[in-house]
Coordinates of C-alpha atoms in Angstrom, one line a residue:
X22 CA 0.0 0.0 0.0
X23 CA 3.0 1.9 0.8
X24 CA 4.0 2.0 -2.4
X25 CA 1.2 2.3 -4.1
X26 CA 0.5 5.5 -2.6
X27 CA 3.9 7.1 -3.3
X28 CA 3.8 6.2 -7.2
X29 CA 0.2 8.0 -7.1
X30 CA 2.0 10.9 -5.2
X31 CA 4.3 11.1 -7.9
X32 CA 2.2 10.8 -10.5
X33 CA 0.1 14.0 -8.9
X34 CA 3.4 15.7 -8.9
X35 CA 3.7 15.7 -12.2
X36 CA 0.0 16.8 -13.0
X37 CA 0.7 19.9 -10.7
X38 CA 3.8 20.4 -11.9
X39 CA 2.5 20.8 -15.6
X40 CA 2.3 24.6 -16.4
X41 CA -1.0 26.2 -17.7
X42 CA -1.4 27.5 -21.7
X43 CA -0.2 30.7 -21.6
X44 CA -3.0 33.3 -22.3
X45 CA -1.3 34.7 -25.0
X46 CA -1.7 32.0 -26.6
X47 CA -5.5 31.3 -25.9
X48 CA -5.8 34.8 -27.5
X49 CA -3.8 34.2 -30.8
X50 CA -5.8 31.0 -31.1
X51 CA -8.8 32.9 -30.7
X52 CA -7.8 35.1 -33.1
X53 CA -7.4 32.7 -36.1
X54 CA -10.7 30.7 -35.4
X55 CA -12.5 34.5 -35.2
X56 CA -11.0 34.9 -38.7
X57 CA -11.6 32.1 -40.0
X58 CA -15.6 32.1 -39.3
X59 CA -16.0 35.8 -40.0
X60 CA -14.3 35.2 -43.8
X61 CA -16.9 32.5 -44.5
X62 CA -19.5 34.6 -42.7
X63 CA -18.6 37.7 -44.9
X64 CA -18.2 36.1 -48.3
X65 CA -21.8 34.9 -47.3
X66 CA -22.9 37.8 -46.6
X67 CA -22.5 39.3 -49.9
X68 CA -24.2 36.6 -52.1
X69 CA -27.2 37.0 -49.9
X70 CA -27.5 40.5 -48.8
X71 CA -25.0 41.9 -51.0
X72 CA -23.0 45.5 -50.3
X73 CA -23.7 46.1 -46.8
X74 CA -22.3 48.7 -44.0
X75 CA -18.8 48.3 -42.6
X76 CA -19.9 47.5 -39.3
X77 CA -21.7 43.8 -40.0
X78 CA -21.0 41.0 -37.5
X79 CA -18.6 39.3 -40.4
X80 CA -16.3 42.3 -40.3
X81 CA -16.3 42.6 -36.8
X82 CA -15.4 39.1 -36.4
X83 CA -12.8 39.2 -39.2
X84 CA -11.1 42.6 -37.8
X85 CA -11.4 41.2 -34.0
X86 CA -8.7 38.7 -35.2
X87 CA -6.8 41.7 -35.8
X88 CA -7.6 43.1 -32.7
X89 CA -6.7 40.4 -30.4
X90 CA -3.2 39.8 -32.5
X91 CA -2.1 43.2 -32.4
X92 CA -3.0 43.6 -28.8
X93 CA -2.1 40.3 -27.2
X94 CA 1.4 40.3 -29.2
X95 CA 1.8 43.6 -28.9
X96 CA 1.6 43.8 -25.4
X97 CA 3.7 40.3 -25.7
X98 CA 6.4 42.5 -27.4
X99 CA 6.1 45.2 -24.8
X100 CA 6.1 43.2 -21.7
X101 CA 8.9 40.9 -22.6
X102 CA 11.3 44.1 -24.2
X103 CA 10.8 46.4 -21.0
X104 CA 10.0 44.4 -17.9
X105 CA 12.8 41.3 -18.8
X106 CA 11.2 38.4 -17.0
X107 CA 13.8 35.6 -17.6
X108 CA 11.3 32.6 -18.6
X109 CA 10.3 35.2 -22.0
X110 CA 14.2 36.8 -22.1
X111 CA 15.2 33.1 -22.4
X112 CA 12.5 32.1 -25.2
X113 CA 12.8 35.8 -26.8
X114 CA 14.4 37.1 -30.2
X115 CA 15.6 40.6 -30.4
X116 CA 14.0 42.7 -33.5
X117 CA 15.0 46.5 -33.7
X118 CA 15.7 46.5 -30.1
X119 CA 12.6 45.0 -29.2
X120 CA 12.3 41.2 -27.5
X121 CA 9.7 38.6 -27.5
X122 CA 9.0 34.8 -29.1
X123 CA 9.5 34.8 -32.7
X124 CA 5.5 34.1 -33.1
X125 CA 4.9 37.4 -31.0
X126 CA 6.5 39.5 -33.8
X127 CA 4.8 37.9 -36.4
X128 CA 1.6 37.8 -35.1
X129 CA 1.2 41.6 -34.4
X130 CA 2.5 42.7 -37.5
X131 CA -0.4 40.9 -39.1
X132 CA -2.8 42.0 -36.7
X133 CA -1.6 45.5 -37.5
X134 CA -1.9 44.9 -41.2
X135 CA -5.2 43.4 -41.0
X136 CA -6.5 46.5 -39.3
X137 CA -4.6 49.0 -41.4
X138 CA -6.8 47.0 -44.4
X139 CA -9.8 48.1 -42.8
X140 CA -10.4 51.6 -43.8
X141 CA -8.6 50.8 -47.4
X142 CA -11.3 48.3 -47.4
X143 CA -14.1 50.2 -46.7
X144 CA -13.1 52.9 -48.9
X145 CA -13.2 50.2 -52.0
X146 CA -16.3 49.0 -51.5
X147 CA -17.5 52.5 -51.6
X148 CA -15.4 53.7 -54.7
X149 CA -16.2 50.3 -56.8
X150 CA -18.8 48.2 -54.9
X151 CA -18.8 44.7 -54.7
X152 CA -15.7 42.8 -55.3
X153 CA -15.9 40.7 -59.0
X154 CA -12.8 38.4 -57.5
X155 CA -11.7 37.8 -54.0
X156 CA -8.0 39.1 -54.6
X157 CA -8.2 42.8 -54.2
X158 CA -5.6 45.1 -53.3
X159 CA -7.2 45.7 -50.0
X160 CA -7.9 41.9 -49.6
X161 CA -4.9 41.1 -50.7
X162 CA -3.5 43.2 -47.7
X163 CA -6.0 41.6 -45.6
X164 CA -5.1 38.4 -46.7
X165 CA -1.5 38.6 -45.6
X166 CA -2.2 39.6 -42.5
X167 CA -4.4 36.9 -41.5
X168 CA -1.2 34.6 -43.0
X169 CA 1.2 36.4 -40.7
X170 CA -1.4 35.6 -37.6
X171 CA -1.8 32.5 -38.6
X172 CA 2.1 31.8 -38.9
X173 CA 2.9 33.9 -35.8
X174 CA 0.3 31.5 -34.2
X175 CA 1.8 28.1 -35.3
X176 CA 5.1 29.5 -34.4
X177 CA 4.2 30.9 -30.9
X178 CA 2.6 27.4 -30.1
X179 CA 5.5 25.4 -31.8
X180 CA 8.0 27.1 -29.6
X181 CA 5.9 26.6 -26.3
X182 CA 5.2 22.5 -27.0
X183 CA 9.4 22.1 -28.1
X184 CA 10.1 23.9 -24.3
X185 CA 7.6 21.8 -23.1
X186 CA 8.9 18.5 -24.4
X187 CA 11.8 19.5 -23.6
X188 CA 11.2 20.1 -19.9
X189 CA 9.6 16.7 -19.9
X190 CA 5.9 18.5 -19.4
X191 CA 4.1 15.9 -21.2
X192 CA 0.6 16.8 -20.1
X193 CA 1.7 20.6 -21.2
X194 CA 3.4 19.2 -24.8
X195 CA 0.3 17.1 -25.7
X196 CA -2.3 20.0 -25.0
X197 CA -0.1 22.4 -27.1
X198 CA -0.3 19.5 -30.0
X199 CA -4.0 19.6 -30.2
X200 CA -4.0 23.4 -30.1
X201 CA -1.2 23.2 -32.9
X202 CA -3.2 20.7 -34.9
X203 CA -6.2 22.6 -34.6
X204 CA -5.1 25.5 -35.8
X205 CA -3.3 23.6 -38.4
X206 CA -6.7 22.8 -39.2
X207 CA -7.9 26.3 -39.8
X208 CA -5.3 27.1 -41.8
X209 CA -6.2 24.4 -44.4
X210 CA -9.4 26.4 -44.2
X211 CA -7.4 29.4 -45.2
X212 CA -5.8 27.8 -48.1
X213 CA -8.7 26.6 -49.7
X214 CA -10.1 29.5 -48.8
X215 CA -8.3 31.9 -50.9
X216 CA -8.9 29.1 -53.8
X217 CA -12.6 29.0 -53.8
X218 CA -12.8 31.1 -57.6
X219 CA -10.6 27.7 -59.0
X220 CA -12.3 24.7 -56.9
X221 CA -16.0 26.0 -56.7
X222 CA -17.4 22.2 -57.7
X223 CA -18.6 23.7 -61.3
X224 CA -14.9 23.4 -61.8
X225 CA -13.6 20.1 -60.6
X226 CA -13.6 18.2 -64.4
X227 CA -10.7 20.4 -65.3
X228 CA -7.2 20.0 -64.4
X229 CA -6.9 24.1 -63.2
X230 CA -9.0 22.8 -59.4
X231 CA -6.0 20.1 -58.8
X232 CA -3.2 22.6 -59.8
X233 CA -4.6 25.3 -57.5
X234 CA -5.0 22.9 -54.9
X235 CA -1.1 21.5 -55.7
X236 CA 0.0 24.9 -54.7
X237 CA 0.6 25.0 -51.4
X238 CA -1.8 22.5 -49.6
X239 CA 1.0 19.6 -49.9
X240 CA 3.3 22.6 -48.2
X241 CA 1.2 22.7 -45.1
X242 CA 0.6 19.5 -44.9
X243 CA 4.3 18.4 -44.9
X244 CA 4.7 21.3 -41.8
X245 CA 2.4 20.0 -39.9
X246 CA 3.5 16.6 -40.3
X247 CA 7.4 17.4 -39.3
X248 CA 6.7 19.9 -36.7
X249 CA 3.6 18.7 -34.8
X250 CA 5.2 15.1 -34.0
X251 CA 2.0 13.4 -34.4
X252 CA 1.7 10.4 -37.0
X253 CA -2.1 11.1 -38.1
X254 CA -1.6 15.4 -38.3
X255 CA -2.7 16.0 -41.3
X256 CA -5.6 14.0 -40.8
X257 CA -6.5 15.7 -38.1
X258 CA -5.9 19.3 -39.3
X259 CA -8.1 18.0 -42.6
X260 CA -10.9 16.3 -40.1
X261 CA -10.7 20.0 -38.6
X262 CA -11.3 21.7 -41.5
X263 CA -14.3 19.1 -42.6
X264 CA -16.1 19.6 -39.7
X265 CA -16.1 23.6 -39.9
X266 CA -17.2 23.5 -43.2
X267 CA -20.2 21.0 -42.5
X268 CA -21.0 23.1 -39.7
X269 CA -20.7 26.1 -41.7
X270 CA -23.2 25.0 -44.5
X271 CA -25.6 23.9 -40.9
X272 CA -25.8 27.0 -39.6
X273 CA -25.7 29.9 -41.8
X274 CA -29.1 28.9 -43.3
X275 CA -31.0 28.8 -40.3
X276 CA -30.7 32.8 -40.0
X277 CA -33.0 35.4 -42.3
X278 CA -31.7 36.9 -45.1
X279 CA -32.2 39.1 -47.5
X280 CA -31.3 41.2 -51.1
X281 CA -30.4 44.8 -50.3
X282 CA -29.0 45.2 -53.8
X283 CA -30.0 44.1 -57.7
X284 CA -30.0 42.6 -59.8
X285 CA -32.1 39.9 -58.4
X286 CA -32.4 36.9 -60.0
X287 CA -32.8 34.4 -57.0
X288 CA -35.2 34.4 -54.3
X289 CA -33.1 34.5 -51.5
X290 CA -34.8 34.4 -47.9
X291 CA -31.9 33.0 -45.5
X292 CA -28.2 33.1 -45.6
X293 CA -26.3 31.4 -48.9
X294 CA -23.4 28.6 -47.5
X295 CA -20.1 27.9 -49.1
X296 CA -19.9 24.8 -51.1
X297 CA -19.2 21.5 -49.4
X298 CA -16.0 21.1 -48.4
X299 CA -13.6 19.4 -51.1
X300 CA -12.5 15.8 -49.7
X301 CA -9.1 16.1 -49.1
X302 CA -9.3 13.6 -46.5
X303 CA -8.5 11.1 -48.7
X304 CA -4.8 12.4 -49.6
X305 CA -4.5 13.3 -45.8
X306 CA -4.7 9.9 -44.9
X307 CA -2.4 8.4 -47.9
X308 CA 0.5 11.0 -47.1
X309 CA -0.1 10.4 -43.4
X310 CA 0.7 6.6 -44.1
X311 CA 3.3 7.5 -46.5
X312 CA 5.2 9.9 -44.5
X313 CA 5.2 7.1 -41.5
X314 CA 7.2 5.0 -43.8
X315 CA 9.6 7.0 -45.5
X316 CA 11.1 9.4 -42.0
X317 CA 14.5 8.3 -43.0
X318 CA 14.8 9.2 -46.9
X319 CA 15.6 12.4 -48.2
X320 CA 13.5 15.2 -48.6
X321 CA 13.7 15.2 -52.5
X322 CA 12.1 11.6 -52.8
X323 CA 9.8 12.2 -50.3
X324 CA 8.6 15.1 -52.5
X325 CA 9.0 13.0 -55.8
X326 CA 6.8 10.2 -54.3
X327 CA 4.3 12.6 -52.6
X328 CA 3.3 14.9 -55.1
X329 CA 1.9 11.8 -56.9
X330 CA 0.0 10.3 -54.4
X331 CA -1.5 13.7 -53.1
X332 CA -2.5 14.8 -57.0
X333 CA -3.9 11.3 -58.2
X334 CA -5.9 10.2 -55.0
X335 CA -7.5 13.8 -54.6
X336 CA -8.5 13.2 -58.6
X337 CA -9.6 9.7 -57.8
X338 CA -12.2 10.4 -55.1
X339 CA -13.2 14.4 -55.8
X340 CA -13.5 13.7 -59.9
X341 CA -16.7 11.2 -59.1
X342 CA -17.7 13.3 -56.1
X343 CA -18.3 16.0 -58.2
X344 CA -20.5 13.7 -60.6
X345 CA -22.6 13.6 -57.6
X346 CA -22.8 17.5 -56.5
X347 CA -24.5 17.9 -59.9
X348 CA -27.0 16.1 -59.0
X349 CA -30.3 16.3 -57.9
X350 CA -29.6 14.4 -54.6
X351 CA -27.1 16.7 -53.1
X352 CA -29.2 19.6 -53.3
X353 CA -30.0 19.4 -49.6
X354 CA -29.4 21.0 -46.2
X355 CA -25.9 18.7 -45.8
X356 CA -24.3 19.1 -49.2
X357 CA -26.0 22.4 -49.6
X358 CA -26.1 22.6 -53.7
X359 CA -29.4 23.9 -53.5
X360 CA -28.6 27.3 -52.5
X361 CA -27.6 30.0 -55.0
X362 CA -26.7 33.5 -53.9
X363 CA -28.9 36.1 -55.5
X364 CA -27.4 37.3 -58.3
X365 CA -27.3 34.5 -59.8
X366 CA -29.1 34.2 -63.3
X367 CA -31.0 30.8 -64.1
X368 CA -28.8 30.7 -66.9
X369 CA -25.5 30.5 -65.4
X370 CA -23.9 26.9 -65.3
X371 CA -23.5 26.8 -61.2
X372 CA -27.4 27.1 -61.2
X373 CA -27.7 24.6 -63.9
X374 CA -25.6 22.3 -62.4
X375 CA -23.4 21.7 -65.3
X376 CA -19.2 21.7 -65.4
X377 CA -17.6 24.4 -66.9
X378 CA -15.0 23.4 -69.7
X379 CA -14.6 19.8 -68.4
X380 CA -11.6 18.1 -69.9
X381 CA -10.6 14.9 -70.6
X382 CA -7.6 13.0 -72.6
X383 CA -3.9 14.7 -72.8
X384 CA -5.6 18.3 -72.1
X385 CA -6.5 16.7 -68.5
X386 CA -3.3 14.6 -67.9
X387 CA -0.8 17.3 -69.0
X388 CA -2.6 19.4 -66.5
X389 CA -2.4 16.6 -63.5
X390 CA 0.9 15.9 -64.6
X391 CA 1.5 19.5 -63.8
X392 CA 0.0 19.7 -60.5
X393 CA 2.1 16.4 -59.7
X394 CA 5.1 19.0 -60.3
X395 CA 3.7 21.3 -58.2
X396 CA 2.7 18.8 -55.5
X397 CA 6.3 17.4 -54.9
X398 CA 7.6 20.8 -55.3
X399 CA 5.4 22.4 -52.5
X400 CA 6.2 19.0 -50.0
X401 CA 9.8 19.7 -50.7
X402 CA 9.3 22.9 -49.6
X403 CA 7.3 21.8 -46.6
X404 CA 9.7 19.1 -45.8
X405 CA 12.6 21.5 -45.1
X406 CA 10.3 23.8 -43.4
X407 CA 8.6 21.4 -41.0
X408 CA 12.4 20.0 -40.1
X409 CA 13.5 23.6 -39.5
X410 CA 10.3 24.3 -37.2
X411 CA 10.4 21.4 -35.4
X412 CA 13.5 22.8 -33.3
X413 CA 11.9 26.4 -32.8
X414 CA 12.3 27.2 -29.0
X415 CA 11.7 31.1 -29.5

């Protein structure tokens, strides 16, 4: 009984001896999942209601991201350069005189872009209206400051789980992962994100969806992957960004909506979703499995085998899935084709549920055989930067 009692007093020693989450880090984590809802929320927005004021609850809870960045890091900045407490001095870079955690730096510098978008922003709207593409210059600055949160957040939490594990604060090091994978998870949400105008599902017969989709997915899967230390990340982070979606396409519906600017060609009565999510889960798993197998070869043949895999299973499983979004029985409250934003005209080929330019033969294959390229080139790139991240400790 003896000792029995002293392994259990151990073991409680070790619970209480495992540090909390830093707040700073709650906040930045806040910060991207505010972000990432208010982008969806506002994109929304503007097929069912159209040009709106400033102030909607999609800006607000796009520019809050920007708010708590700039803030939390900022003060991160702040407290560490002028009040020197040794735990932050010790995990700390030095920028232009100023200290903090690598992540801190990055972080409020998007915040501060993000917010410096806001009145460009506004101003646009105003001059031009509504946007015809996602990528304008004020987006564009928008954009890249949600990236440099999002990046300032992977790194702040990448630094904290490495000291942790270091430390031997297992209890610390495994809630850091999840946090790490989760946001990991938003920014796949981000990437396909910012490719919605090549993989709406009208487009998925062509080769153009797969190339935009070899661009820099296969990056941040390999990242994840190397730096998180978990055998299953990226299909976790992809699970992540699944379930958002899904709930996404639940929710928005169930609240009134309405035109507030022509032309109006669809009755629109309740809030328009985003499409359904596109399945990467499938290429998630493979390079998951793949990865596991290959730790020891070099990063080049890694690449060379992975960009195939990711390329030709996403083809394999999205090609027929989007046979079946044209159909009649995914127009329903879970795969949400049924909804059409209201400028829509009944002529155009999203509403008709037709492809637009679907190819077939060499026209398709040179294309895949392009975003193959792509694909190994982007997990070569996410190779060397996942090995670099996996020893950040500032």
């Amino acid at each position: 009984m003896a000792t029995t009692w002293n392994v259990s007093q151990a073991g409680s020693a070790r619970v209480q001896a495992s540090r909390p989450i830093p707040w700073y880090l709650w906040c930045v984590v806040l910060a991207v999942t505010s972000v990432s809802i208010g982008a969806h929320w506002d994109v929304s927005w503007h097929r069912s209601v159209g040009r709106d004021t400033f102030w909607t609850p999609a800006h607000l809870a796009i520019y809050a991201c920007g708010v708590l960045a700039a803030i939390a890091c900022g003060y991160l900045v702040l407290y560490t350069t002028f009040r020197r407490p040794a735990a932050l001095i010790a995990s700390s870079v030095e920028v232009f005189g100023f200290r903090a955690p690598l992540g801190a730096f990055i972080a409020s510098w998007g915040g501060i872009a993000m917010l410096t978008s806001a009145p460009f922003d506004n101003w646009w709207h105003n001059a031009y209206g509504l946007d015809v593409k996602i990528v304008s210059p004020p987006h564009t600055l928008l954009m890249l400051g949600v990236f440099a949160v999002s990046v300032g957040a992977l790194i702040l939490l990448l630094g904290e789980m490495n000291r942790a594990t270091e430390a031997g604060d297992a209890v610390l090091a495994r809630r850091l992962q999840w946090l790490l994978l989760y946001v990991g998870g938003l920014m796949v949400v981000f990437q396909m994100f910012f490719r919605i105008e090549y993989t709406w599902d009208i487009y998925l017969h062509s080769a153009g969806a797969y190339i935009a989709m070899a661009i820099g997915v296969p990056t941040l899967f390999a990242i994840l992957w190397q730096a998180s230390r978990n055998r299953w990340s990226c299909t976790i982070a992809t699970v992540f960004y699944t379930v958002f979606l899904i709930g996404v396409i639940l929710i928005l519906p169930l609240f009134p909506a309405e035109p507030k600017l022509g032309p109006v060609y669809q009755n629109v009565t309740h809030f328009v979703p985003p499409k359904f999510p596109i399945l990467l889960i499938v290429p998630a798993i493979l390079l998951d499995l793949l990865w596991t197998k290959t730790r020891q070869w070099k990063p080049w043949l890694t690449a060379l085998v992975s960009g195939p895999v990711f390329v030709l299973s996403l083809v394999a499983i999205e090609w027929p899935f989007a046979d079946f979004l044209m159909t009649g029985a995914a127009a329903n409250r879970f795969f949400g084709t049924g909804y059409f934003q209201y400028s829509m005209p009944s002529t155009s080929p999203d509403f008709l549920r037709q492809f637009i330019d679907p190819q077939q033969g060499w026209v398709l294959w040179s294309g895949l055989l392009m975003a193959m390229l792509y694909a190994s080139i982007s997990t070569w790139a996410g190779v060397k930067l996942g090995r670099w991240m996996r020893e950040i400790q500032r």
